[in-house]
Short mmCIF file of C-alpha atoms in Angstrom, two decimals:
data_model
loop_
_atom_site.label_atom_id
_atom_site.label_comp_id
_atom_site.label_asym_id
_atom_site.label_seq_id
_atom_site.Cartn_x
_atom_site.Cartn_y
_atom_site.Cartn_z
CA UNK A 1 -8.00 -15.19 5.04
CA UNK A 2 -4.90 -12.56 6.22
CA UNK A 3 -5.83 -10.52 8.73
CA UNK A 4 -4.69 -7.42 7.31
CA UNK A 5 -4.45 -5.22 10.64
CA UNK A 6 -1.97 -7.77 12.37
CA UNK A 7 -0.24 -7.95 8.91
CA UNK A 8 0.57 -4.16 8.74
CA UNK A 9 1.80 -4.67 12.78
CA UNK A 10 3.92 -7.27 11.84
CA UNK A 11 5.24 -5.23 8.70
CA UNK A 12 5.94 -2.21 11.08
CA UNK A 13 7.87 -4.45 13.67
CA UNK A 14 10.18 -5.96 10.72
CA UNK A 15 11.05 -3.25 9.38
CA UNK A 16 11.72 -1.39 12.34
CA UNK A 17 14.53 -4.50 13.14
CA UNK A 18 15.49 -5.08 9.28
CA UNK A 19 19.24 -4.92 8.06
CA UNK A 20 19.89 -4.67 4.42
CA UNK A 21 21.77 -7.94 4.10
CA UNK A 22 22.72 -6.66 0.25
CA UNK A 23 23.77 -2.81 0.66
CA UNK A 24 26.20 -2.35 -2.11
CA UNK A 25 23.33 -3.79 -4.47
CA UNK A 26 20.68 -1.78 -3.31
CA UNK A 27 22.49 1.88 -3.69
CA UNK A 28 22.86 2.28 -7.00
CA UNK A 29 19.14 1.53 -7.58
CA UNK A 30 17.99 3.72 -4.89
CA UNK A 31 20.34 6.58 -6.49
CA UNK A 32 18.41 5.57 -9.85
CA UNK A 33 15.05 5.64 -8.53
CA UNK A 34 15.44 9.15 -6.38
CA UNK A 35 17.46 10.97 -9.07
CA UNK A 36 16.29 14.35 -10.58
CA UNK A 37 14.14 13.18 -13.55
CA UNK A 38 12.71 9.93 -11.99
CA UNK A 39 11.33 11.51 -9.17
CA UNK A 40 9.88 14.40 -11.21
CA UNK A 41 7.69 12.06 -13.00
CA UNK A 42 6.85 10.05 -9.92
CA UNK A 43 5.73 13.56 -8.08
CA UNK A 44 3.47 14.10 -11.10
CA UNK A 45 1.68 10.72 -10.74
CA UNK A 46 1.08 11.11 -7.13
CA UNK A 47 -0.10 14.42 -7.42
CA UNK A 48 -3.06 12.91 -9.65
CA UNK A 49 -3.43 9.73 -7.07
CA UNK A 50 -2.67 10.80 -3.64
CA UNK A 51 -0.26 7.35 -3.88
CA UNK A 52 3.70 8.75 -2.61
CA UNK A 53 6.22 8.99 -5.14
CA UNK A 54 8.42 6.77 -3.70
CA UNK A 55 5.78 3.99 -3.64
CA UNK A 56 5.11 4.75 -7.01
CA UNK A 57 9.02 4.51 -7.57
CA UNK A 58 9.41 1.00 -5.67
CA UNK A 59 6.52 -0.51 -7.62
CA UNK A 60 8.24 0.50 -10.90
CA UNK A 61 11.22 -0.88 -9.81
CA UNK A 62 9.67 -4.18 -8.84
CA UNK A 63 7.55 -4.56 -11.75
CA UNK A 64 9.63 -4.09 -14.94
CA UNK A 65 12.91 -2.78 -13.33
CA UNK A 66 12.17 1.01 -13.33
CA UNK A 67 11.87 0.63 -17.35
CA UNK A 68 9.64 3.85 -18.65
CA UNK A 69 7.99 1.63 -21.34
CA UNK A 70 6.87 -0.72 -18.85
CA UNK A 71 3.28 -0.53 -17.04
CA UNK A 72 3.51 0.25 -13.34
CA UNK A 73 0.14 -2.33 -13.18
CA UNK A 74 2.37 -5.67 -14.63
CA UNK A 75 5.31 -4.65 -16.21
CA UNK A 76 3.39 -5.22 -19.92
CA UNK A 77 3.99 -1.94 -22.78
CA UNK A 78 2.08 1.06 -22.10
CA UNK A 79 1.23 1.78 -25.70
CA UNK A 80 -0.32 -1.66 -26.49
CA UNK A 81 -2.92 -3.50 -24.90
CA UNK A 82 -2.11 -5.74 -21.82
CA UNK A 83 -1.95 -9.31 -21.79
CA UNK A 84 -0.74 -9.94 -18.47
CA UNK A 85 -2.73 -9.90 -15.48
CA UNK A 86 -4.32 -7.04 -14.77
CA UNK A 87 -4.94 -7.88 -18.96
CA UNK A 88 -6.38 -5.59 -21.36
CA UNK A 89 -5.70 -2.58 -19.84
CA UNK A 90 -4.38 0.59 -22.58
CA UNK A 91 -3.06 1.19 -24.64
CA UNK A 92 -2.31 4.55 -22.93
CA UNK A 93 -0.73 7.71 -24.35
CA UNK A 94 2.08 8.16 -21.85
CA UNK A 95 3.58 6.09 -18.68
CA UNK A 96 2.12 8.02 -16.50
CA UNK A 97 -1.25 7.99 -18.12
CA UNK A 98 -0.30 4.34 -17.33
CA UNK A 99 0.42 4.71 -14.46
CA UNK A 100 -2.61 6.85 -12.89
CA UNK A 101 -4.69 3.97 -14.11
CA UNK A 102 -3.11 1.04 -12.66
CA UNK A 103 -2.96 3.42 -8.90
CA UNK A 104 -6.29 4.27 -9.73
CA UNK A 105 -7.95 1.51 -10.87
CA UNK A 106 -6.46 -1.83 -10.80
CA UNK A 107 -6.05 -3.97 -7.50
CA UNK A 108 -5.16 -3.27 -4.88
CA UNK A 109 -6.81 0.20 -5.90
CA UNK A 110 -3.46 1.91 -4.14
CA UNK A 111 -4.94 5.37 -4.88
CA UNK A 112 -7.54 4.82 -2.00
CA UNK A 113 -5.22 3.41 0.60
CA UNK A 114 -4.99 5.93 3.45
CA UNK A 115 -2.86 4.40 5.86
CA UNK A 116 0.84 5.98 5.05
CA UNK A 117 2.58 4.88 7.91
CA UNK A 118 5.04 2.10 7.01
CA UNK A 119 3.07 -1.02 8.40
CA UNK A 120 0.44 0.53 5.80
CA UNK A 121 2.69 1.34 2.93
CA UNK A 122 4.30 -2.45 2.89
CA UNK A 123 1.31 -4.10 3.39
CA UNK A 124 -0.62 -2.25 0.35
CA UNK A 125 2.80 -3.59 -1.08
CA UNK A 126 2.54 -7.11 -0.55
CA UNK A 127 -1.21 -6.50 -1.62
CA UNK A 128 0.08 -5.81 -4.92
CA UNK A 129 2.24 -8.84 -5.46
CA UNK A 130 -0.52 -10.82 -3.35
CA UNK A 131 -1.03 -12.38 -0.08
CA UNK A 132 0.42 -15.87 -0.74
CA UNK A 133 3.18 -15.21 1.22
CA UNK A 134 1.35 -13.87 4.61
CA UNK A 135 -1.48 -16.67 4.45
CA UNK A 136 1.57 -19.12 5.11
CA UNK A 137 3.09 -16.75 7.59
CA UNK A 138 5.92 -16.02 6.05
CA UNK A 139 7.44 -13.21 5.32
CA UNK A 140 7.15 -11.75 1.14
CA UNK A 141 10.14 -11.61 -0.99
CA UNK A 142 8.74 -8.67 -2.87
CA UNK A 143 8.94 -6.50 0.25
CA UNK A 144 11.81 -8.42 2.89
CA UNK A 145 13.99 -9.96 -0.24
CA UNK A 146 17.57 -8.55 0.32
CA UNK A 147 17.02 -7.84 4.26
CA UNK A 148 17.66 -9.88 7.21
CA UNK A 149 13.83 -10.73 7.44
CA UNK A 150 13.78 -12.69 4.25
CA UNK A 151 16.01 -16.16 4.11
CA UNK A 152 13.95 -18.39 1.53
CA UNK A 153 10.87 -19.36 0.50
CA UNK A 154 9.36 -18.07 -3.25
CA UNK A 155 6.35 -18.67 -5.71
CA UNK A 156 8.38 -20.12 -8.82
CA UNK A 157 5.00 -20.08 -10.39
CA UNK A 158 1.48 -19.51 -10.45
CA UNK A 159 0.22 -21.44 -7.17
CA UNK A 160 3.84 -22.99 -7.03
CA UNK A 161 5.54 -22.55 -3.52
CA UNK A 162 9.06 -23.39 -3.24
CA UNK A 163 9.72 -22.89 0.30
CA UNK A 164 14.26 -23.52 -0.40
CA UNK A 165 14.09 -20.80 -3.54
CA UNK A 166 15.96 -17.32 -2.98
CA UNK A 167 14.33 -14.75 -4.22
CA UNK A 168 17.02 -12.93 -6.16
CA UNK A 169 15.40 -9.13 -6.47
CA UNK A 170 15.50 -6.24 -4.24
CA UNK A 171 12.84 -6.31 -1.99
CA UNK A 172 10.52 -3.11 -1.50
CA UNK A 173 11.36 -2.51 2.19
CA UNK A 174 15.06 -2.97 1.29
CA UNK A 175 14.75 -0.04 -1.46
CA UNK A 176 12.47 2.45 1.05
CA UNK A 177 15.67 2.24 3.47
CA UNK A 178 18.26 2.84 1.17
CA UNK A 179 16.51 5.51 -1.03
CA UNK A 180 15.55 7.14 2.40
CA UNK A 181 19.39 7.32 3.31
CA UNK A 182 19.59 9.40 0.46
CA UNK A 183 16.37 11.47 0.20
CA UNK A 184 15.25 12.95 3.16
CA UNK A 185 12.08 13.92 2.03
CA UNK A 186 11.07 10.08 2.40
CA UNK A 187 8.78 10.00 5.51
CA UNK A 188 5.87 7.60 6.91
CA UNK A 189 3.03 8.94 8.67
CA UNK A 190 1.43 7.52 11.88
CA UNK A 191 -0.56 4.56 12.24
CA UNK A 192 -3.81 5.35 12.72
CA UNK A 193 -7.31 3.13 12.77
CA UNK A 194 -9.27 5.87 11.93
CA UNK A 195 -6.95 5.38 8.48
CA UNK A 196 -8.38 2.39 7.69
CA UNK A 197 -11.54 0.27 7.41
CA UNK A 198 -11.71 -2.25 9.84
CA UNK A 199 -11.98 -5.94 8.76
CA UNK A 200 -14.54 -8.53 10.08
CA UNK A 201 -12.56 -11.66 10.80
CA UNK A 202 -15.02 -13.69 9.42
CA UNK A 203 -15.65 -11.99 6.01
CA UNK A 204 -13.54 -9.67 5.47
CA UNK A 205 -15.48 -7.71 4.35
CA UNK A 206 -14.93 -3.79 5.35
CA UNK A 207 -16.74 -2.52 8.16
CA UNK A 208 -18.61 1.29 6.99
CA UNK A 209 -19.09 3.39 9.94
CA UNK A 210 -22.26 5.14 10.33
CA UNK A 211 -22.81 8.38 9.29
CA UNK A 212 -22.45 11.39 11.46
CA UNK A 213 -26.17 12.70 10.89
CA UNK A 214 -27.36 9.06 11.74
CA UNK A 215 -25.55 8.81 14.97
CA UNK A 216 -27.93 9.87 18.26
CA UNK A 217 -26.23 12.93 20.01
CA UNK A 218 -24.72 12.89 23.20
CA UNK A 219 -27.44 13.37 26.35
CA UNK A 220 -26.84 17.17 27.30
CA UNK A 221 -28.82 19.78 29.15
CA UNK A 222 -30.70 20.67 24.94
CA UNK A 223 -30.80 17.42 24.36
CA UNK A 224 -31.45 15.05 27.45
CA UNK A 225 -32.05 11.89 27.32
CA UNK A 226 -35.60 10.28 27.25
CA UNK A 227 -36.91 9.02 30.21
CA UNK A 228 -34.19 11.23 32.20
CA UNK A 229 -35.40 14.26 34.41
CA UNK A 230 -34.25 16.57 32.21
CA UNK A 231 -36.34 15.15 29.73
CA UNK A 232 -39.38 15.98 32.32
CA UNK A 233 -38.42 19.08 32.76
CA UNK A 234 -38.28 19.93 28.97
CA UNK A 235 -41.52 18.47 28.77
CA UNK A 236 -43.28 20.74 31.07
CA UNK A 237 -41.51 23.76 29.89
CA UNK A 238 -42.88 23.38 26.70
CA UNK A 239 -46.40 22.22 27.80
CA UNK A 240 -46.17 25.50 29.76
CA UNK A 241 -45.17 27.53 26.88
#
């Protein structure tokens, strides 16, 4: 199982050292991707998913090429029923009806990811191509391809890993540095733990904090603790009263 809390440190520390190894390849796209129009309809999509444009702009890109009639969940037509995983989703009446519904409700479920810092951002990323890469420990073409992180090493297929294969599209981190060269209004937010659920190591599964109201107060001089003199002292008081 990936430990997702060292994966988003080790996502932060790459791309804090990354290069773009392919910088005349990646500008034009990243012009595409932040002009006028695009961007408009990305801002209207994260306005009714909480999910950053330009995430919403890099998955596009990744998963059919920034096409308009392609799903933001696998790339399949909007208007016509899904057949590629996530399947039989739609048909929807617009791209971003699309689009809302693959944030919103197909995995990785980006919509409820609250870590926006950039160790957060790429690793919800590489959750939505999958964790194939990081279980091997090494680093995913999807997010590094086109940077000095990322040499070789690709899934040609389904459960196929060819670790000499190039992987020949622009990764996501690659496209968040060049499209924030040009847009300024591209920034990450802290890391924070409080922005995410911590994972068992065992299980994985998602540690839920308890809820305020079920959490004892603090001992004070209102509310001392039992056994405490102040809690003697309360006691007589109110025998006394």
């Amino acid at each position: 199982m990936v430990d997702l809390s060292a994966l988003r440190a080790a996502n932060a520390s790459r791309f804090a050292h990354a290069k773009l190894t392919r910088a005349a390849d990646f500008k034009p796209v990243a012009r595409r991707l932040v002009g006028t129009q695009a961007k408009s309809r990305y801002q209207t999509v994260a306005a009714r998913t909480g999910v950053p444009w330009f995430v919403i702009a890099v998955i596009h890109e990744r998963e059919c090429s920034q096409s308009w009639r392609g799903s933001l969940a696998q790339g399949d037509p909007w208007d016509r029923k899904s057949v590629h995983v996530p399947a039989g989703r739609g048909p929807f009446a617009s791209w971003e009806d699309c689009a809302v519904d693959a944030l919103v409700n197909c995995p990785p479920y980006a919509a409820r990811n609250k870590d926006c810092s950039i160790g957060g951002t790429l690793t919800l990323l590489e959750q939505y191509n999958g964790l194939g890469y990081a279980s091997k420990g090494r680093p995913s073409p999807y997010i590094w391809s086109g940077t000095d992180q990322y040499v070789s090493g690709k899934y040609v297929r389904d459960g196929v890993y060819d670790p000499n294969a190039v992987d020949q599209q622009l990764g996501c981190a690659g496209l968040l540095l060049a499209m924030a060269a040009i847009d300024a209004s591209i920034k990450f937010g802290e890391a924070s733990a409080s922005n995410v659920a911590p994972f068992v190591r065992k299980t994985g599964q998602p540690v839920v904090p308890a809820h305020p109201d079920s959490v004892p107060a603090k001992p004070s001089i209102t509310n001392p603790a039992p056994g405490s003199v102040g809690a003697w002292i309360a006691s007589f008081f109110k025998k006394a009263a």
